[in-house]
Amino acid sequence: MTPAELSRTVLHAVRRAVDEGELSVTVPERAVIAPPGPGGCGDYATSIALQLARAAGRPPLDVAEILRARLLGEQRFTDVVVTGPGFLNLSLRGTASAGLVEEILRRGRRYGHATTGFSGAAVRLRCPAEVRAVVVADAVARVLRSQGDSVRVECEGRPAPQWESVLGADLATRGSRTADRDVTTRGPRIADRDVTVPPVSVPVPAPGDPLPLGRDAGRWALLHPAAHDRPRIPGDHLVQRESNPLFRVRYAHARTRALLRNAADLGFHPEPGPVSEAEALVVALGDHPRVLAATATHHTPDRLARHLVTVADAAMPLLPAVLPLGEEKPSAAHRARLALAEAAGTVLAGGLSLLGIDAPDHL
């Protein structure tokens, strides 16, 4: 189950409480679904009770208990727990992870992208002629296009040609094919948004020349740190060791591809199903659409980079159990774990692509 589906389920509980006279509120358009915070539990949490409490004229804990009673009747939840001032913590049945994996495999690298075509927003990103600002603007433009926006990037000065030829920063692109196709069929266009990347200040400039690092390491060095942090250049971003976050992300992806090849040699293929002891990975995969939307909203590609590290780290404990050992025959559990591993690799590859970084099948 995806966060979007969970949002609809929570809103359905709100609507039932309103219809039955227990709450007197306007049903919001969406409920924010996120991983549980400190003191939380389960797979996901929502603050919908705190959001509605003032309008309902009741304490948030009362609103949370009203909604909890209705959510417990949903077959997809094993438990719903109220914590803190009124957070609802949702624990999903095993079949929920199967539904999420099915969606990821169906959508492929476009999982988390907008599904409605052109959003109606035409965004103009402006950046100074400085290598980190240019690469950040390029990555932000990629993520904005994934959310359906039409984007134009303008550099205030003459960018070095190597920033495009080596680092892959495309300042000439005016929008996505999706936007170009749908712009005349989706109704009136929203006025252009004129944005300097990032919105408040340009990122801390690179302390050295990232070109010798090459495209993948150079882009990661510029994009992984937050805008206010100074990037490490030169760095060891491609060195194969666990302390290197880019290596962990690309290694986890390459492992998932190797497992698919090995499983095919053994004669079995991925089949989504319940997987035990993989809650952290399921939560991270389900959170991917929210992370992409937040990255687009706040123009922070470092948010996406950190999320990919979270997915990779959550995937690694699963991978040794994907293939059968010794004389063991492939079972439904192996096929389900293989499908979950493939979903993790798909999210990693899609996220790296939006950052303009390659996801090799072999390392």
mmCIF file of C-alpha atoms in Angstrom:
data_model
loop_
_atom_site.group_PDB
_atom_site.id
_atom_site.type_symbol
_atom_site.label_atom_id
_atom_site.label_comp_id
_atom_site.label_asym_id
_atom_site.label_seq_id
_atom_site.Cartn_x
_atom_site.Cartn_y
_atom_site.Cartn_z
ATOM 1 C CA MET A 1 0.000 0.000 0.000
ATOM 2 C CA THR A 2 1.339 3.392 -0.966
ATOM 3 C CA PRO A 3 1.127 6.587 1.133
ATOM 4 C CA ALA A 4 -1.412 7.930 -1.366
ATOM 5 C CA GLU A 5 -3.651 4.910 -0.779
ATOM 6 C CA LEU A 6 -3.209 5.249 2.979
ATOM 7 C CA SER A 7 -4.177 8.914 2.725
ATOM 8 C CA ARG A 8 -7.420 7.947 0.976
ATOM 9 C CA THR A 9 -8.119 5.306 3.637
ATOM 10 C CA VAL A 10 -7.605 7.797 6.483
ATOM 11 C CA LEU A 11 -9.810 10.378 4.754
ATOM 12 C CA HIS A 12 -12.504 7.722 4.313
ATOM 13 C CA ALA A 13 -12.424 7.215 8.101
ATOM 14 C CA VAL A 14 -12.791 10.973 8.601
ATOM 15 C CA ARG A 15 -15.723 11.071 6.187
ATOM 16 C CA ARG A 16 -17.457 8.214 8.014
ATOM 17 C CA ALA A 17 -17.004 9.992 11.363
ATOM 18 C CA VAL A 18 -18.528 13.145 9.862
ATOM 19 C CA ASP A 19 -21.427 11.266 8.292
ATOM 20 C CA GLU A 20 -22.146 9.507 11.592
ATOM 21 C CA GLY A 21 -22.130 12.808 13.494
ATOM 22 C CA GLU A 22 -19.061 12.191 15.663
ATOM 23 C CA LEU A 23 -17.011 14.926 14.008
ATOM 24 C CA SER A 24 -18.152 18.247 12.588
ATOM 25 C CA VAL A 25 -15.349 19.195 10.208
ATOM 26 C CA THR A 26 -14.681 19.697 6.523
ATOM 27 C CA VAL A 27 -12.931 16.628 5.156
ATOM 28 C CA PRO A 28 -9.492 17.775 3.935
ATOM 29 C CA GLU A 29 -8.167 16.966 0.475
ATOM 30 C CA ARG A 30 -5.323 14.822 1.797
ATOM 31 C CA ALA A 31 -3.903 13.336 4.958
ATOM 32 C CA VAL A 32 -0.149 13.573 5.398
ATOM 33 C CA ILE A 33 1.351 10.084 5.679
ATOM 34 C CA ALA A 34 4.966 9.685 6.816
ATOM 35 C CA PRO A 35 7.228 7.246 8.677
ATOM 36 C CA PRO A 36 6.620 7.271 12.447
ATOM 37 C CA GLY A 37 8.559 9.913 14.366
ATOM 38 C CA PRO A 38 10.303 9.545 17.747
ATOM 39 C CA GLY A 39 8.066 7.618 20.114
ATOM 40 C CA GLY A 40 5.958 6.283 17.246
ATOM 41 C CA CYS A 41 5.496 2.724 16.056
ATOM 42 C CA GLY A 42 4.204 0.702 13.129
ATOM 43 C CA ASP A 43 4.831 1.302 9.435
ATOM 44 C CA TYR A 44 3.353 4.778 8.923
ATOM 45 C CA ALA A 45 1.926 7.650 10.954
ATOM 46 C CA THR A 46 -0.451 10.537 10.313
ATOM 47 C CA SER A 47 -1.118 13.776 12.186
ATOM 48 C CA ILE A 48 -4.668 14.100 10.785
ATOM 49 C CA ALA A 49 -6.200 14.214 14.305
ATOM 50 C CA LEU A 50 -4.063 17.217 15.247
ATOM 51 C CA GLN A 51 -4.986 18.851 11.939
ATOM 52 C CA LEU A 52 -8.734 18.484 12.580
ATOM 53 C CA ALA A 53 -8.869 19.097 16.343
ATOM 54 C CA ARG A 54 -9.401 22.860 16.305
ATOM 55 C CA ALA A 55 -12.146 22.743 13.668
ATOM 56 C CA ALA A 56 -13.811 19.851 15.526
ATOM 57 C CA GLY A 57 -13.653 21.723 18.843
ATOM 58 C CA ARG A 58 -12.234 18.652 20.552
ATOM 59 C CA PRO A 59 -8.834 17.612 21.941
ATOM 60 C CA PRO A 60 -6.585 15.892 19.356
ATOM 61 C CA LEU A 61 -6.533 12.685 21.426
ATOM 62 C CA ASP A 62 -10.355 12.487 21.255
ATOM 63 C CA VAL A 63 -10.286 12.955 17.473
ATOM 64 C CA ALA A 64 -7.544 10.332 17.181
ATOM 65 C CA GLU A 65 -9.564 7.764 19.151
ATOM 66 C CA ILE A 66 -12.634 8.413 16.989
ATOM 67 C CA LEU A 67 -10.603 7.783 13.836
ATOM 68 C CA ARG A 68 -8.728 4.846 15.356
ATOM 69 C CA ALA A 69 -11.984 2.989 15.966
ATOM 70 C CA ARG A 70 -12.826 3.241 12.276
ATOM 71 C CA LEU A 71 -9.352 2.457 10.981
ATOM 72 C CA LEU A 72 -9.179 -0.718 13.091
ATOM 73 C CA GLY A 73 -12.060 -2.049 10.999
ATOM 74 C CA GLU A 74 -9.900 -1.903 7.869
ATOM 75 C CA GLN A 75 -8.575 -5.334 6.908
ATOM 76 C CA ARG A 76 -5.283 -3.823 5.699
ATOM 77 C CA PHE A 77 -4.200 -2.816 9.232
ATOM 78 C CA THR A 78 -2.992 -5.159 11.949
ATOM 79 C CA ASP A 79 -3.000 -2.373 14.527
ATOM 80 C CA VAL A 80 -3.606 1.358 14.925
ATOM 81 C CA VAL A 81 -1.942 3.018 17.926
ATOM 82 C CA VAL A 82 -2.341 6.577 19.222
ATOM 83 C CA THR A 83 0.892 8.143 20.493
ATOM 84 C CA GLY A 84 2.006 11.546 21.707
ATOM 85 C CA PRO A 85 -0.496 14.385 21.387
ATOM 86 C CA GLY A 86 -2.620 12.456 18.883
ATOM 87 C CA PHE A 87 -0.553 10.789 16.175
ATOM 88 C CA LEU A 88 -2.142 7.733 14.557
ATOM 89 C CA ASN A 89 0.426 4.980 13.950
ATOM 90 C CA LEU A 90 -0.563 2.413 11.321
ATOM 91 C CA SER A 91 0.743 -1.161 11.132
ATOM 92 C CA LEU A 92 0.099 -2.844 7.780
ATOM 93 C CA ARG A 93 -0.632 -6.467 7.027
ATOM 94 C CA GLY A 94 1.976 -8.337 5.015
ATOM 95 C CA THR A 95 -0.111 -8.160 1.848
ATOM 96 C CA ALA A 96 0.249 -4.386 1.926
ATOM 97 C CA SER A 97 3.947 -4.675 1.060
ATOM 98 C CA ALA A 98 2.993 -6.903 -1.876
ATOM 99 C CA GLY A 99 0.720 -4.179 -3.239
ATOM 100 C CA LEU A 100 3.477 -1.601 -2.924
ATOM 101 C CA VAL A 101 5.970 -3.857 -4.701
ATOM 102 C CA GLU A 102 3.461 -4.505 -7.483
ATOM 103 C CA GLU A 103 3.029 -0.774 -8.023
ATOM 104 C CA ILE A 104 6.767 -0.114 -8.094
ATOM 105 C CA LEU A 105 7.413 -2.920 -10.578
ATOM 106 C CA ARG A 106 4.502 -1.778 -12.746
ATOM 107 C CA ARG A 107 5.668 1.838 -12.882
ATOM 108 C CA GLY A 108 9.372 1.090 -12.984
ATOM 109 C CA ARG A 109 11.731 4.021 -12.657
ATOM 110 C CA ARG A 110 8.747 6.368 -12.946
ATOM 111 C CA TYR A 111 7.392 5.251 -9.577
ATOM 112 C CA GLY A 112 6.751 8.436 -7.622
ATOM 113 C CA HIS A 113 6.422 10.563 -10.760
ATOM 114 C CA ALA A 114 3.246 12.498 -11.517
ATOM 115 C CA THR A 115 0.567 10.357 -13.159
ATOM 116 C CA THR A 116 -1.627 13.167 -14.490
ATOM 117 C CA GLY A 117 0.678 14.652 -17.124
ATOM 118 C CA PHE A 118 1.345 18.381 -17.124
ATOM 119 C CA SER A 119 0.762 19.942 -13.708
ATOM 120 C CA GLY A 120 -0.035 23.364 -15.152
ATOM 121 C CA ALA A 121 3.079 24.946 -13.616
ATOM 122 C CA ALA A 122 5.755 26.504 -15.815
ATOM 123 C CA VAL A 123 8.845 27.119 -13.695
ATOM 124 C CA ARG A 124 11.839 29.249 -14.590
ATOM 125 C CA LEU A 125 14.893 28.381 -12.524
ATOM 126 C CA ARG A 126 17.691 30.920 -12.370
ATOM 127 C CA CYS A 127 21.194 30.225 -11.096
ATOM 128 C CA PRO A 128 24.560 31.975 -11.097
ATOM 129 C CA ALA A 129 27.353 30.771 -13.371
ATOM 130 C CA GLU A 130 28.972 28.644 -10.653
ATOM 131 C CA VAL A 131 29.423 24.913 -11.095
ATOM 132 C CA ARG A 132 27.564 23.747 -7.974
ATOM 133 C CA ALA A 133 24.649 26.131 -8.511
ATOM 134 C CA VAL A 134 24.357 24.958 -12.121
ATOM 135 C CA VAL A 135 24.373 21.242 -11.215
ATOM 136 C CA VAL A 136 21.853 21.805 -8.405
ATOM 137 C CA ALA A 137 19.567 23.707 -10.802
ATOM 138 C CA ASP A 138 19.855 20.868 -13.327
ATOM 139 C CA ALA A 139 18.915 18.257 -10.699
ATOM 140 C CA VAL A 140 16.019 20.358 -9.392
ATOM 141 C CA ALA A 141 14.740 20.731 -12.956
ATOM 142 C CA ARG A 142 14.830 16.943 -13.439
ATOM 143 C CA VAL A 143 12.799 16.361 -10.279
ATOM 144 C CA LEU A 144 10.315 19.139 -11.097
ATOM 145 C CA ARG A 145 9.706 17.564 -14.509
ATOM 146 C CA SER A 146 9.081 14.213 -12.811
ATOM 147 C CA GLN A 147 6.246 15.950 -10.939
ATOM 148 C CA GLY A 148 4.707 17.250 -14.176
ATOM 149 C CA ASP A 149 6.119 20.803 -14.250
ATOM 150 C CA SER A 150 7.477 22.464 -17.365
ATOM 151 C CA VAL A 151 10.905 23.865 -16.515
ATOM 152 C CA ARG A 152 13.321 26.316 -18.046
ATOM 153 C CA VAL A 153 16.771 26.813 -16.526
ATOM 154 C CA GLU A 154 18.579 30.104 -17.057
ATOM 155 C CA CYS A 155 22.178 30.747 -16.050
ATOM 156 C CA GLU A 156 23.081 34.303 -15.073
ATOM 157 C CA GLY A 157 26.389 34.296 -16.900
ATOM 158 C CA ARG A 158 28.215 32.006 -19.285
ATOM 159 C CA PRO A 159 28.504 28.431 -17.952
ATOM 160 C CA ALA A 160 31.644 26.491 -18.778
ATOM 161 C CA PRO A 161 30.959 23.996 -21.608
ATOM 162 C CA GLN A 162 32.533 21.212 -19.528
ATOM 163 C CA TRP A 163 29.724 21.522 -17.001
ATOM 164 C CA GLU A 164 27.493 20.038 -19.672
ATOM 165 C CA SER A 165 29.922 17.732 -21.460
ATOM 166 C CA VAL A 166 31.447 16.264 -18.281
ATOM 167 C CA LEU A 167 28.860 16.817 -15.520
ATOM 168 C CA GLY A 168 25.738 16.515 -17.700
ATOM 169 C CA ALA A 169 24.169 19.831 -16.670
ATOM 170 C CA ASP A 170 21.616 20.599 -19.386
ATOM 171 C CA LEU A 171 20.750 24.279 -19.302
ATOM 172 C CA ALA A 172 19.240 24.277 -22.777
ATOM 173 C CA THR A 173 16.317 21.998 -21.958
ATOM 174 C CA ARG A 174 13.009 23.860 -21.801
ATOM 175 C CA GLY A 175 10.734 21.200 -20.343
ATOM 176 C CA SER A 176 9.747 17.553 -20.412
ATOM 177 C CA ARG A 177 8.107 15.662 -23.211
ATOM 178 C CA THR A 178 5.150 15.121 -20.894
ATOM 179 C CA ALA A 179 4.755 18.843 -20.373
ATOM 180 C CA ASP A 180 5.167 19.622 -24.058
ATOM 181 C CA ARG A 181 2.554 17.044 -24.990
ATOM 182 C CA ASP A 182 -0.056 18.034 -22.455
ATOM 183 C CA VAL A 183 0.333 21.795 -22.191
ATOM 184 C CA THR A 184 -2.504 22.535 -24.643
ATOM 185 C CA THR A 185 -4.839 19.825 -23.390
ATOM 186 C CA ARG A 186 -4.855 20.323 -19.638
ATOM 187 C CA GLY A 187 -6.681 23.627 -19.427
ATOM 188 C CA PRO A 188 -5.330 27.106 -18.649
ATOM 189 C CA ARG A 189 -1.703 27.263 -17.647
ATOM 190 C CA ILE A 190 -0.667 28.628 -14.278
ATOM 191 C CA ALA A 191 1.506 31.723 -14.457
ATOM 192 C CA ASP A 192 5.244 31.095 -14.619
ATOM 193 C CA ARG A 193 7.088 30.823 -11.319
ATOM 194 C CA ASP A 194 10.400 32.640 -11.301
ATOM 195 C CA VAL A 195 12.724 30.874 -8.865
ATOM 196 C CA THR A 196 16.367 31.276 -7.942
ATOM 197 C CA VAL A 197 17.894 27.954 -6.874
ATOM 198 C CA PRO A 198 17.719 27.414 -3.988
ATOM 199 C CA PRO A 199 14.818 29.791 -3.250
ATOM 200 C CA VAL A 200 16.596 31.839 -0.556
ATOM 201 C CA SER A 201 20.305 31.683 -1.438
ATOM 202 C CA VAL A 202 22.617 29.924 -3.823
ATOM 203 C CA PRO A 203 24.424 26.860 -2.453
ATOM 204 C CA VAL A 204 27.844 27.165 -0.889
ATOM 205 C CA PRO A 205 30.210 27.191 -3.887
ATOM 206 C CA ALA A 206 32.356 24.191 -4.626
ATOM 207 C CA PRO A 207 35.786 24.624 -2.983
ATOM 208 C CA GLY A 208 37.520 23.041 -5.970
ATOM 209 C CA ASP A 209 37.015 21.846 -9.502
ATOM 210 C CA PRO A 210 34.709 18.773 -9.603
ATOM 211 C CA LEU A 211 35.451 18.001 -13.258
ATOM 212 C CA PRO A 212 38.336 15.573 -12.519
ATOM 213 C CA LEU A 213 35.896 13.451 -10.500
ATOM 214 C CA GLY A 214 33.837 12.681 -13.600
ATOM 215 C CA ARG A 215 30.080 12.876 -13.989
ATOM 216 C CA ASP A 216 28.806 10.472 -11.329
ATOM 217 C CA ALA A 217 31.213 11.296 -8.499
ATOM 218 C CA GLY A 218 31.229 14.984 -9.411
ATOM 219 C CA ARG A 219 27.444 15.309 -9.345
ATOM 220 C CA TRP A 220 27.139 13.330 -6.103
ATOM 221 C CA ALA A 221 29.807 15.490 -4.475
ATOM 222 C CA LEU A 222 27.808 18.614 -5.365
ATOM 223 C CA LEU A 223 24.288 17.289 -4.710
ATOM 224 C CA HIS A 224 24.544 15.077 -1.623
ATOM 225 C CA PRO A 225 25.483 17.838 0.872
ATOM 226 C CA ALA A 226 22.747 20.278 1.895
ATOM 227 C CA ALA A 227 22.965 23.673 0.204
ATOM 228 C CA HIS A 228 24.506 25.293 3.273
ATOM 229 C CA ASP A 229 27.205 22.598 3.591
ATOM 230 C CA ARG A 230 30.515 22.729 1.755
ATOM 231 C CA PRO A 231 31.036 19.773 -0.615
ATOM 232 C CA ARG A 232 34.139 17.576 -0.429
ATOM 233 C CA ILE A 233 36.212 18.070 -3.592
ATOM 234 C CA PRO A 234 38.237 16.111 -4.416
ATOM 235 C CA GLY A 235 36.565 13.246 -2.634
ATOM 236 C CA ASP A 236 36.540 9.447 -2.532
ATOM 237 C CA HIS A 237 32.960 9.187 -3.757
ATOM 238 C CA LEU A 238 33.571 6.107 -5.944
ATOM 239 C CA VAL A 239 35.835 4.251 -3.513
ATOM 240 C CA GLN A 240 34.304 0.856 -2.739
ATOM 241 C CA ARG A 241 33.885 0.938 1.018
ATOM 242 C CA GLU A 242 30.918 1.052 3.374
ATOM 243 C CA SER A 243 31.637 4.569 4.597
ATOM 244 C CA ASN A 244 31.007 5.880 1.074
ATOM 245 C CA PRO A 245 27.266 6.633 0.642
ATOM 246 C CA LEU A 246 27.332 6.728 -3.181
ATOM 247 C CA PHE A 247 29.053 3.344 -3.251
ATOM 248 C CA ARG A 248 26.427 1.911 -0.900
ATOM 249 C CA VAL A 249 23.601 3.164 -3.125
ATOM 250 C CA ARG A 250 25.118 1.882 -6.371
ATOM 251 C CA TYR A 251 26.290 -1.373 -4.775
ATOM 252 C CA ALA A 252 22.811 -2.120 -3.419
ATOM 253 C CA HIS A 253 21.357 -1.517 -6.890
ATOM 254 C CA ALA A 254 23.971 -3.727 -8.565
ATOM 255 C CA ARG A 255 23.300 -6.494 -6.010
ATOM 256 C CA THR A 256 19.582 -6.469 -6.815
ATOM 257 C CA ARG A 257 20.372 -6.805 -10.536
ATOM 258 C CA ALA A 258 22.787 -9.672 -9.840
ATOM 259 C CA LEU A 259 20.147 -11.447 -7.741
ATOM 260 C CA LEU A 260 17.668 -11.233 -10.610
ATOM 261 C CA ARG A 261 20.224 -12.784 -12.967
ATOM 262 C CA ASN A 262 21.098 -15.521 -10.480
ATOM 263 C CA ALA A 263 17.441 -16.303 -9.792
ATOM 264 C CA ALA A 264 16.752 -16.606 -13.523
ATOM 265 C CA ASP A 265 19.612 -19.106 -13.751
ATOM 266 C CA LEU A 266 17.954 -21.091 -10.960
ATOM 267 C CA GLY A 267 14.636 -20.989 -12.791
ATOM 268 C CA PHE A 268 12.558 -18.695 -10.603
ATOM 269 C CA HIS A 269 11.344 -15.141 -10.952
ATOM 270 C CA PRO A 270 10.070 -12.348 -8.677
ATOM 271 C CA GLU A 271 6.508 -12.593 -7.411
ATOM 272 C CA PRO A 272 5.254 -9.952 -4.947
ATOM 273 C CA GLY A 273 4.105 -11.339 -1.627
ATOM 274 C CA PRO A 274 4.445 -10.812 2.128
ATOM 275 C CA VAL A 275 8.029 -10.469 3.388
ATOM 276 C CA SER A 276 8.901 -10.648 7.065
ATOM 277 C CA GLU A 277 11.546 -8.523 8.773
ATOM 278 C CA ALA A 278 11.690 -5.953 5.963
ATOM 279 C CA GLU A 279 9.557 -3.212 7.505
ATOM 280 C CA ALA A 280 12.229 -0.517 7.256
ATOM 281 C CA LEU A 281 12.696 -1.159 3.547
ATOM 282 C CA VAL A 282 8.948 -1.213 2.853
ATOM 283 C CA VAL A 283 8.517 2.101 4.676
ATOM 284 C CA ALA A 284 11.413 3.678 2.777
ATOM 285 C CA LEU A 285 10.057 2.505 -0.586
ATOM 286 C CA GLY A 286 6.566 3.722 0.263
ATOM 287 C CA ASP A 287 7.999 7.095 1.248
ATOM 288 C CA HIS A 288 9.661 7.630 -2.146
ATOM 289 C CA PRO A 289 6.783 9.578 -3.779
ATOM 290 C CA ARG A 290 6.634 11.936 -0.798
ATOM 291 C CA VAL A 291 10.386 12.506 -0.946
ATOM 292 C CA LEU A 292 10.226 13.339 -4.657
ATOM 293 C CA ALA A 293 7.377 15.777 -4.060
ATOM 294 C CA ALA A 294 9.233 17.435 -1.166
ATOM 295 C CA THR A 295 12.428 17.640 -3.221
ATOM 296 C CA ALA A 296 10.504 19.375 -5.995
ATOM 297 C CA THR A 297 8.717 21.738 -3.607
ATOM 298 C CA HIS A 298 11.782 22.816 -1.662
ATOM 299 C CA HIS A 299 14.355 22.508 -4.495
ATOM 300 C CA THR A 300 16.580 20.267 -2.365
ATOM 301 C CA PRO A 301 18.169 17.411 -4.323
ATOM 302 C CA ASP A 302 20.205 16.550 -1.215
ATOM 303 C CA ARG A 303 16.901 15.319 0.282
ATOM 304 C CA LEU A 304 16.576 12.770 -2.522
ATOM 305 C CA ALA A 305 20.238 11.754 -2.243
ATOM 306 C CA ARG A 306 19.883 11.060 1.489
ATOM 307 C CA HIS A 307 16.679 9.112 0.873
ATOM 308 C CA LEU A 308 18.478 6.838 -1.595
ATOM 309 C CA VAL A 309 21.096 6.101 1.066
ATOM 310 C CA THR A 310 18.250 5.185 3.449
ATOM 311 C CA VAL A 311 16.728 2.814 0.863
ATOM 312 C CA ALA A 312 20.093 1.195 0.149
ATOM 313 C CA ASP A 313 20.900 0.690 3.824
ATOM 314 C CA ALA A 314 17.441 -0.805 4.451
ATOM 315 C CA ALA A 315 17.782 -3.141 1.465
ATOM 316 C CA MET A 316 21.144 -4.662 2.320
ATOM 317 C CA PRO A 317 19.962 -6.920 5.216
ATOM 318 C CA LEU A 318 17.328 -8.448 2.905
ATOM 319 C CA LEU A 319 19.610 -9.403 0.030
ATOM 320 C CA PRO A 320 21.505 -12.387 1.550
ATOM 321 C CA ALA A 321 18.168 -14.185 2.096
ATOM 322 C CA VAL A 322 16.838 -13.783 -1.449
ATOM 323 C CA LEU A 323 18.380 -16.875 -3.047
ATOM 324 C CA PRO A 324 17.906 -20.430 -1.744
ATOM 325 C CA LEU A 325 20.931 -22.003 -0.055
ATOM 326 C CA GLY A 326 22.424 -25.419 -0.759
ATOM 327 C CA GLU A 327 19.800 -27.969 -1.795
ATOM 328 C CA GLU A 328 16.951 -25.648 -0.794
ATOM 329 C CA LYS A 329 14.282 -25.211 -3.456
ATOM 330 C CA PRO A 330 12.962 -21.766 -4.410
ATOM 331 C CA SER A 331 9.792 -21.032 -2.441
ATOM 332 C CA ALA A 332 7.101 -18.358 -2.430
ATOM 333 C CA ALA A 333 9.135 -16.558 0.254
ATOM 334 C CA HIS A 334 12.173 -16.463 -2.050
ATOM 335 C CA ARG A 335 10.073 -15.109 -4.913
ATOM 336 C CA ALA A 336 8.558 -12.445 -2.650
ATOM 337 C CA ARG A 337 11.972 -11.385 -1.347
ATOM 338 C CA LEU A 338 13.297 -11.254 -4.909
ATOM 339 C CA ALA A 339 10.386 -8.995 -5.933
ATOM 340 C CA LEU A 340 11.042 -6.688 -2.977
ATOM 341 C CA ALA A 341 14.740 -6.567 -3.874
ATOM 342 C CA GLU A 342 13.869 -5.724 -7.477
ATOM 343 C CA ALA A 343 11.571 -2.937 -6.246
ATOM 344 C CA ALA A 344 14.394 -1.518 -4.119
ATOM 345 C CA GLY A 345 16.761 -1.594 -7.095
ATOM 346 C CA THR A 346 14.135 0.103 -9.244
ATOM 347 C CA VAL A 347 13.714 2.967 -6.764
ATOM 348 C CA LEU A 348 17.489 3.368 -6.447
ATOM 349 C CA ALA A 349 17.963 3.459 -10.218
ATOM 350 C CA GLY A 350 15.105 5.918 -10.695
ATOM 351 C CA GLY A 351 16.364 8.213 -7.956
ATOM 352 C CA LEU A 352 19.929 8.199 -9.254
ATOM 353 C CA SER A 353 18.630 8.974 -12.739
ATOM 354 C CA LEU A 354 16.849 12.071 -11.428
ATOM 355 C CA LEU A 355 20.149 13.166 -9.877
ATOM 356 C CA GLY A 356 21.822 12.616 -13.250
ATOM 357 C CA ILE A 357 23.911 9.719 -11.934
ATOM 358 C CA ASP A 358 24.347 6.321 -13.559
ATOM 359 C CA ALA A 359 23.124 3.143 -11.831
ATOM 360 C CA PRO A 360 25.353 0.369 -13.269
ATOM 361 C CA ASP A 361 24.225 -3.249 -13.192
ATOM 362 C CA HIS A 362 27.778 -4.349 -12.391
ATOM 363 C CA LEU A 363 30.308 -2.855 -9.967
#
